[in-house]
CSV table of N, CA, C and O in Angstrom, one decimal:
chain,number,residue,atom,x,y,z
T,1,PRO,N,100.8,100.5,126.2
T,1,PRO,CA,100.1,101.8,126.2
T,1,PRO,C,99.5,102.0,124.8
T,1,PRO,O,100.1,101.7,123.8
T,2,LYS,N,98.4,102.6,124.8
T,2,LYS,CA,97.6,103.0,123.6
T,2,LYS,C,98.2,104.2,122.9
T,2,LYS,O,98.4,105.2,123.6
T,3,LEU,N,98.5,104.1,121.6
T,3,LEU,CA,99.1,105.2,120.9
T,3,LEU,C,98.0,106.1,120.4
T,3,LEU,O,97.0,105.7,120.0
T,4,GLN,N,98.3,107.4,120.6
T,4,GLN,CA,97.3,108.4,120.2
T,4,GLN,C,97.4,108.5,118.6
T,4,GLN,O,98.4,108.5,118.0
T,5,LYS,N,96.2,108.6,118.0
T,5,LYS,CA,96.1,108.8,116.6
T,5,LYS,C,96.7,110.1,116.1
T,5,LYS,O,96.4,111.1,116.7
T,6,THR,N,97.6,110.0,115.1
T,6,THR,CA,98.2,111.3,114.6
T,6,THR,C,97.6,111.6,113.3
T,6,THR,O,97.1,110.8,112.6
T,7,PRO,N,97.7,112.9,112.9
T,7,PRO,CA,97.2,113.3,111.6
T,7,PRO,C,98.0,112.6,110.4
T,7,PRO,O,99.0,112.0,110.6
T,8,PHE,N,97.4,112.8,109.2
T,8,PHE,CA,98.0,112.2,108.0
T,8,PHE,C,99.4,112.6,107.8
T,8,PHE,O,99.7,113.8,107.9
T,9,LEU,N,100.3,111.7,107.6
T,9,LEU,CA,101.7,111.9,107.3
T,9,LEU,C,102.5,112.5,108.5
T,9,LEU,O,103.5,113.1,108.3
T,10,ILE,N,101.9,112.4,109.7
T,10,ILE,CA,102.7,112.7,110.9
T,10,ILE,C,102.9,111.3,111.6
T,10,ILE,O,101.9,110.6,111.9
T,11,PHE,N,104.1,111.0,111.9
T,11,PHE,CA,104.4,109.6,112.4
T,11,PHE,C,104.5,109.7,114.0
T,11,PHE,O,105.1,110.6,114.5
T,12,HIS,N,104.0,108.7,114.6
T,12,HIS,CA,104.1,108.6,116.1
T,12,HIS,C,105.5,108.2,116.4
T,12,HIS,O,106.0,107.2,115.9
T,13,PRO,N,106.2,108.8,117.4
T,13,PRO,CA,107.6,108.5,117.7
T,13,PRO,C,107.7,107.2,118.4
T,13,PRO,O,108.8,106.6,118.4
T,14,LEU,N,106.7,106.6,119.0
T,14,LEU,CA,106.8,105.3,119.7
T,14,LEU,C,106.1,104.2,118.9
T,14,LEU,O,106.0,103.1,119.5
T,15,SER,N,105.8,104.4,117.7
T,15,SER,CA,105.2,103.3,116.9
T,15,SER,C,106.2,102.2,116.6
T,15,SER,O,107.4,102.4,116.6
T,16,THR,N,105.7,101.0,116.4
T,16,THR,CA,106.6,99.8,116.2
T,16,THR,C,107.4,100.0,114.9
T,16,THR,O,108.6,99.6,114.9
T,17,TRP,N,106.8,100.4,113.8
T,17,TRP,CA,107.6,100.6,112.6
T,17,TRP,C,108.7,101.6,112.7
T,17,TRP,O,109.7,101.4,112.1
T,18,ARG,N,108.5,102.6,113.5
T,18,ARG,CA,109.6,103.6,113.8
T,18,ARG,C,110.7,103.0,114.5
T,18,ARG,O,111.9,103.3,114.2
T,19,LEU,N,110.4,102.1,115.5
T,19,LEU,CA,111.5,101.4,116.2
T,19,LEU,C,112.3,100.5,115.3
T,19,LEU,O,113.5,100.5,115.3
T,20,VAL,N,111.6,99.8,114.4
T,20,VAL,CA,112.2,98.9,113.4
T,20,VAL,C,113.1,99.7,112.5
T,20,VAL,O,114.2,99.4,112.1
T,21,TRP,N,112.5,100.9,112.0
T,21,TRP,CA,113.2,101.7,111.1
T,21,TRP,C,114.5,102.3,111.7
T,21,TRP,O,115.6,102.3,111.1
T,22,ASP,N,114.4,102.7,113.0
T,22,ASP,CA,115.6,103.3,113.7
T,22,ASP,C,116.7,102.2,113.9
T,22,ASP,O,117.8,102.5,113.7
T,23,ILE,N,116.3,101.0,114.2
T,23,ILE,CA,117.2,99.9,114.3
T,23,ILE,C,117.9,99.6,113.0
T,23,ILE,O,119.1,99.4,112.9
T,24,LEU,N,117.1,99.6,111.9
T,24,LEU,CA,117.7,99.3,110.6
T,24,LEU,C,118.7,100.4,110.2
T,24,LEU,O,119.7,100.2,109.7
T,25,ILE,N,118.3,101.7,110.5
T,25,ILE,CA,119.2,102.8,110.1
T,25,ILE,C,120.5,102.7,111.0
T,25,ILE,O,121.6,103.0,110.5
T,26,LEU,N,120.4,102.3,112.2
T,26,LEU,CA,121.5,102.1,113.1
T,26,LEU,C,122.5,101.0,112.5
T,26,LEU,O,123.7,101.2,112.5
T,27,VAL,N,121.9,99.9,112.0
T,27,VAL,CA,122.7,98.9,111.4
T,27,VAL,C,123.4,99.4,110.2
T,27,VAL,O,124.6,99.1,110.0
T,28,VAL,N,122.7,100.1,109.3
T,28,VAL,CA,123.3,100.6,108.1
T,28,VAL,C,124.4,101.7,108.4
T,28,VAL,O,125.4,101.7,107.8
T,29,LEU,N,124.1,102.5,109.5
T,29,LEU,CA,125.1,103.4,109.9
T,29,LEU,C,126.4,102.8,110.4
T,29,LEU,O,127.5,103.2,110.1
T,30,MET,N,126.3,101.7,111.2
T,30,MET,CA,127.4,100.9,111.6
T,30,MET,C,128.2,100.3,110.5
T,30,MET,O,129.4,100.3,110.4
T,31,TYR,N,127.5,99.8,109.5
T,31,TYR,CA,128.1,99.3,108.3
T,31,TYR,C,128.9,100.4,107.6
T,31,TYR,O,130.1,100.2,107.2
T,32,SER,N,128.3,101.6,107.4
T,32,SER,CA,129.0,102.7,106.8
T,32,SER,C,130.2,103.2,107.5
T,32,SER,O,131.2,103.5,107.0
T,33,LEU,N,130.1,103.2,108.9
T,33,LEU,CA,131.2,103.6,109.7
T,33,LEU,C,132.4,102.7,109.5
T,33,LEU,O,133.6,103.2,109.7
T,34,VAL,N,132.2,101.5,109.2
T,34,VAL,CA,133.3,100.5,109.0
T,34,VAL,C,133.8,100.5,107.6
T,34,VAL,O,135.0,100.6,107.3
T,35,THR,N,132.9,100.4,106.6
T,35,THR,CA,133.3,100.2,105.3
T,35,THR,C,133.9,101.4,104.6
T,35,THR,O,134.8,101.3,103.7
T,36,ILE,N,133.3,102.6,104.8
T,36,ILE,CA,133.8,103.8,104.1
T,36,ILE,C,135.3,104.1,104.4
T,36,ILE,O,136.0,104.3,103.4
T,37,PRO,N,135.7,104.1,105.6
T,37,PRO,CA,137.2,104.4,105.8
T,37,PRO,C,138.1,103.2,105.2
T,37,PRO,O,139.1,103.5,104.7
T,38,LEU,N,137.6,102.0,105.3
T,38,LEU,CA,138.4,100.9,104.8
T,38,LEU,C,138.5,101.0,103.3
T,38,LEU,O,139.5,100.8,102.7
T,39,ARG,N,137.4,101.4,102.6
T,39,ARG,CA,137.4,101.5,101.2
T,39,ARG,C,138.2,102.7,100.7
T,39,ARG,O,138.9,102.6,99.7
T,40,LEU,N,138.2,103.8,101.5
T,40,LEU,CA,139.0,104.9,101.1
T,40,LEU,C,140.5,104.6,101.3
T,40,LEU,O,141.3,105.1,100.5
T,41,ALA,N,140.8,103.8,102.3
T,41,ALA,CA,142.2,103.5,102.6
T,41,ALA,C,142.8,102.4,101.7
T,41,ALA,O,143.9,102.5,101.2
T,42,PHE,N,142.0,101.4,101.4
T,42,PHE,CA,142.6,100.2,100.8
T,42,PHE,C,142.0,99.9,99.4
T,42,PHE,O,142.5,98.9,98.7
T,43,ASP,N,141.0,100.5,98.9
T,43,ASP,CA,140.4,100.2,97.6
T,43,ASP,C,141.3,100.8,96.5
T,43,ASP,O,141.7,102.0,96.5
T,44,ASN,N,141.8,99.9,95.6
T,44,ASN,CA,142.6,100.4,94.5
T,44,ASN,C,141.9,100.6,93.2
T,44,ASN,O,142.5,100.4,92.2
T,45,ASN,N,140.6,100.9,93.3
T,45,ASN,CA,139.8,101.1,92.1
T,45,ASN,C,140.3,102.4,91.4
T,45,ASN,O,140.5,103.5,92.1
T,46,ASP,N,140.6,102.3,90.2
T,46,ASP,CA,141.1,103.5,89.4
T,46,ASP,C,140.1,104.5,89.1
T,46,ASP,O,140.4,105.6,88.6
T,47,GLY,N,138.9,104.2,89.3
T,47,GLY,CA,137.8,105.2,89.0
T,47,GLY,C,136.5,104.4,88.7
T,47,GLY,O,136.5,103.2,88.7
T,48,CYS,N,135.5,105.1,88.5
T,48,CYS,CA,134.2,104.4,88.3
T,48,CYS,C,133.9,104.5,86.8
T,48,CYS,O,134.4,105.3,86.0
T,49,ASN,N,133.1,103.6,86.4
T,49,ASN,CA,132.6,103.5,85.0
T,49,ASN,C,131.7,104.7,84.7
T,49,ASN,O,130.9,105.0,85.5
T,50,LYS,N,131.9,105.3,83.6
T,50,LYS,CA,131.0,106.4,83.2
T,50,LYS,C,129.6,106.0,82.9
T,50,LYS,O,128.7,106.9,82.9
T,51,ASP,N,129.4,104.8,82.5
T,51,ASP,CA,128.0,104.3,82.2
T,51,ASP,C,127.4,103.9,83.6
T,51,ASP,O,127.9,103.0,84.3
T,52,PHE,N,126.2,104.5,83.9
T,52,PHE,CA,125.5,104.2,85.2
T,52,PHE,C,125.2,102.8,85.3
T,52,PHE,O,125.2,102.2,86.4
T,53,TRP,N,124.8,102.1,84.2
T,53,TRP,CA,124.3,100.8,84.3
T,53,TRP,C,125.4,99.7,84.3
T,53,TRP,O,125.1,98.6,84.5
T,54,LYS,N,126.7,100.2,84.2
T,54,LYS,CA,127.8,99.2,84.2
T,54,LYS,C,128.7,99.4,85.4
T,54,LYS,O,129.8,99.0,85.4
T,55,GLN,N,128.1,99.9,86.5
T,55,GLN,CA,128.9,100.1,87.7
T,55,GLN,C,129.0,98.8,88.5
T,55,GLN,O,128.3,97.8,88.2
T,56,SER,N,129.9,98.8,89.5
T,56,SER,CA,130.0,97.6,90.3
T,56,SER,C,128.8,97.4,91.2
T,56,SER,O,128.0,98.4,91.4
T,57,LEU,N,128.6,96.2,91.8
T,57,LEU,CA,127.5,96.0,92.7
T,57,LEU,C,127.5,96.9,93.9
T,57,LEU,O,126.5,97.3,94.4
T,58,MET,N,128.7,97.1,94.4
T,58,MET,CA,128.9,98.0,95.6
T,58,MET,C,128.4,99.4,95.3
T,58,MET,O,127.9,100.1,96.3
T,59,PHE,N,128.5,99.9,94.1
T,59,PHE,CA,128.0,101.2,93.8
T,59,PHE,C,126.5,101.3,94.0
T,59,PHE,O,126.0,102.2,94.6
T,60,TYR,N,125.8,100.3,93.5
T,60,TYR,CA,124.3,100.3,93.7
T,60,TYR,C,123.9,100.1,95.1
T,60,TYR,O,123.0,100.7,95.6
T,61,TYR,N,124.7,99.3,95.9
T,61,TYR,CA,124.4,99.1,97.3
T,61,TYR,C,124.6,100.4,98.1
T,61,TYR,O,123.8,100.7,98.9
T,62,ASP,N,125.7,101.1,97.8
T,62,ASP,CA,125.9,102.4,98.4
T,62,ASP,C,124.9,103.4,98.0
T,62,ASP,O,124.5,104.2,98.9
T,63,LEU,N,124.5,103.4,96.8
T,63,LEU,CA,123.4,104.3,96.4
T,63,LEU,C,122.1,104.0,97.1
T,63,LEU,O,121.4,105.0,97.6
T,64,PHE,N,121.8,102.8,97.3
T,64,PHE,CA,120.6,102.4,98.1
T,64,PHE,C,120.7,102.9,99.5
T,64,PHE,O,119.7,103.4,100.1
T,65,ILE,N,121.9,102.7,100.1
T,65,ILE,CA,122.1,103.2,101.5
T,65,ILE,C,122.0,104.7,101.6
T,65,ILE,O,121.4,105.2,102.5
T,66,ASP,N,122.5,105.4,100.6
T,66,ASP,CA,122.3,106.9,100.6
T,66,ASP,C,120.9,107.3,100.5
T,66,ASP,O,120.4,108.2,101.2
T,67,CYS,N,120.1,106.5,99.7
T,67,CYS,CA,118.7,106.8,99.6
T,67,CYS,C,118.0,106.5,100.9
T,67,CYS,O,117.0,107.2,101.3
T,68,MET,N,118.4,105.5,101.7
T,68,MET,CA,117.9,105.2,103.0
T,68,MET,C,118.1,106.4,103.9
T,68,MET,O,117.2,106.7,104.7
T,69,PHE,N,119.3,106.9,103.9
T,69,PHE,CA,119.6,108.1,104.8
T,69,PHE,C,118.8,109.3,104.4
T,69,PHE,O,118.3,110.0,105.3
T,70,ILE,N,118.6,109.5,103.2
T,70,ILE,CA,117.7,110.7,102.8
T,70,ILE,C,116.3,110.4,103.2
T,70,ILE,O,115.6,111.3,103.7
T,71,THR,N,115.8,109.2,103.1
T,71,THR,CA,114.5,108.9,103.5
T,71,THR,C,114.4,109.0,105.0
T,71,THR,O,113.3,109.5,105.5
T,72,ASP,N,115.4,108.7,105.8
T,72,ASP,CA,115.4,108.8,107.2
T,72,ASP,C,115.3,110.3,107.6
T,72,ASP,O,114.6,110.6,108.5
T,73,ILE,N,115.9,111.1,106.9
T,73,ILE,CA,115.8,112.6,107.2
T,73,ILE,C,114.4,113.0,107.0
T,73,ILE,O,113.8,113.8,107.8
T,74,LEU,N,113.8,112.6,105.9
T,74,LEU,CA,112.4,113.0,105.6
T,74,LEU,C,111.4,112.4,106.7
T,74,LEU,O,110.5,113.1,107.1
T,75,ILE,N,111.7,111.2,107.1
T,75,ILE,CA,110.8,110.6,108.1
T,75,ILE,C,111.0,111.4,109.4
T,75,ILE,O,110.0,111.6,110.1
T,76,HIS,N,112.2,111.8,109.8
T,76,HIS,CA,112.4,112.5,111.0
T,76,HIS,C,111.7,113.9,111.0
T,76,HIS,O,111.2,114.4,112.0
T,77,PHE,N,111.7,114.5,109.8
T,77,PHE,CA,110.9,115.8,109.7
T,77,PHE,C,109.4,115.6,109.9
T,77,PHE,O,108.8,116.6,110.3
T,78,ARG,N,108.9,114.5,109.6
T,78,ARG,CA,107.5,114.2,109.8
T,78,ARG,C,107.1,113.5,111.0
T,78,ARG,O,106.0,113.0,111.2
T,79,THR,N,108.0,113.3,112.0
T,79,THR,CA,107.7,112.6,113.2
T,79,THR,C,107.3,113.6,114.3
T,79,THR,O,108.0,114.6,114.5
T,80,ALA,N,106.3,113.2,115.0
T,80,ALA,CA,105.8,114.0,116.1
T,80,ALA,C,106.8,113.9,117.3
T,80,ALA,O,107.6,113.0,117.3
T,81,ILE,N,106.7,114.9,118.2
T,81,ILE,CA,107.4,114.8,119.4
T,81,ILE,C,106.5,114.7,120.6
T,81,ILE,O,105.3,115.1,120.5
T,82,ILE,N,107.0,114.2,121.7
T,82,ILE,CA,106.1,114.0,122.9
T,82,ILE,C,106.5,115.2,123.8
T,82,ILE,O,107.6,115.4,124.2
T,83,VAL,N,105.4,115.9,124.2
T,83,VAL,CA,105.6,117.1,125.1
T,83,VAL,C,104.9,116.7,126.4
T,83,VAL,O,103.8,116.4,126.5
T,84,GLU,N,105.7,116.7,127.5
T,84,GLU,CA,105.3,116.2,128.8
T,84,GLU,C,105.1,117.4,129.7
T,84,GLU,O,105.7,117.5,130.8
T,85,GLU,N,104.2,118.4,129.4
T,85,GLU,CA,104.0,119.6,130.1
T,85,GLU,C,102.6,119.7,130.7
T,85,GLU,O,102.3,120.8,131.2
T,86,ARG,N,101.8,118.7,130.6
T,86,ARG,CA,100.4,118.9,131.0
T,86,ARG,C,100.3,118.8,132.5
T,86,ARG,O,101.0,118.0,133.2
T,87,SER,N,99.4,119.6,133.1
T,87,SER,CA,99.2,119.6,134.5
T,87,SER,C,98.5,118.4,135.0
T,87,SER,O,98.6,118.0,136.2
T,88,ASP,N,97.7,117.7,134.1
T,88,ASP,CA,97.0,116.5,134.6
T,88,ASP,C,97.8,115.2,134.5
T,88,ASP,O,97.3,114.1,134.8
T,89,GLY,N,99.1,115.3,134.2
T,89,GLY,CA,100.0,114.2,134.2
T,89,GLY,C,99.9,113.4,132.9
T,89,GLY,O,100.7,112.4,132.7
T,90,GLY,N,99.1,113.8,131.9
T,90,GLY,CA,99.0,113.1,130.7
T,90,GLY,C,100.1,113.5,129.7
T,90,GLY,O,100.9,114.4,130.0
T,91,VAL,N,100.2,112.8,128.6
T,91,VAL,CA,101.2,113.1,127.6
T,91,VAL,C,100.5,113.5,126.4
T,91,VAL,O,99.6,112.9,125.9
T,92,ARG,N,100.9,114.6,125.8
T,92,ARG,CA,100.3,115.2,124.6
T,92,ARG,C,101.3,115.0,123.4
T,92,ARG,O,102.5,115.3,123.6
T,93,ILE,N,100.9,114.6,122.3
T,93,ILE,CA,101.7,114.5,121.1
T,93,ILE,C,101.7,115.9,120.3
T,93,ILE,O,100.6,116.4,120.0
T,94,ALA,N,102.8,116.5,120.1
T,94,ALA,CA,102.9,117.7,119.4
T,94,ALA,C,102.9,117.4,117.9
T,94,ALA,O,103.8,116.8,117.4
T,95,CYS,N,101.8,117.7,117.2
T,95,CYS,CA,101.7,117.4,115.8
T,95,CYS,C,101.7,118.6,114.9
T,95,CYS,O,101.7,118.5,113.7
T,96,ASP,N,101.6,119.8,115.5
T,96,ASP,CA,101.5,121.0,114.7
T,96,ASP,C,102.2,122.1,115.3
T,96,ASP,O,102.5,122.1,116.5
T,97,TRP,N,102.6,123.1,114.6
T,97,TRP,CA,103.3,124.3,115.1
T,97,TRP,C,102.4,125.3,115.8
T,97,TRP,O,102.8,126.2,116.5
T,98,LYS,N,101.1,125.1,115.7
T,98,LYS,CA,100.1,126.1,116.2
T,98,LYS,C,100.0,125.9,117.7
T,98,LYS,O,100.0,124.9,118.3
């Protein structure tokens, strides 16, 4: 199906890159669901280093994942929705509040 062109910085909900992004976020979410409880229960780290540049590798990896989740929130705020209320059977992309 041909995707309708959306305005600048409004993302089509059925675009290929959105599907890839959603799958990537799902994988990262599954990783977080497993590792966070395990790290809280079994990690015997006495604390983190006060110097940002001398943290462990896992700190930077978790920081990157947190940035991905924040980016995902911003992407979802800018994603159009599909409204299927047209009488002619077509599908309209809701891109604006007007």
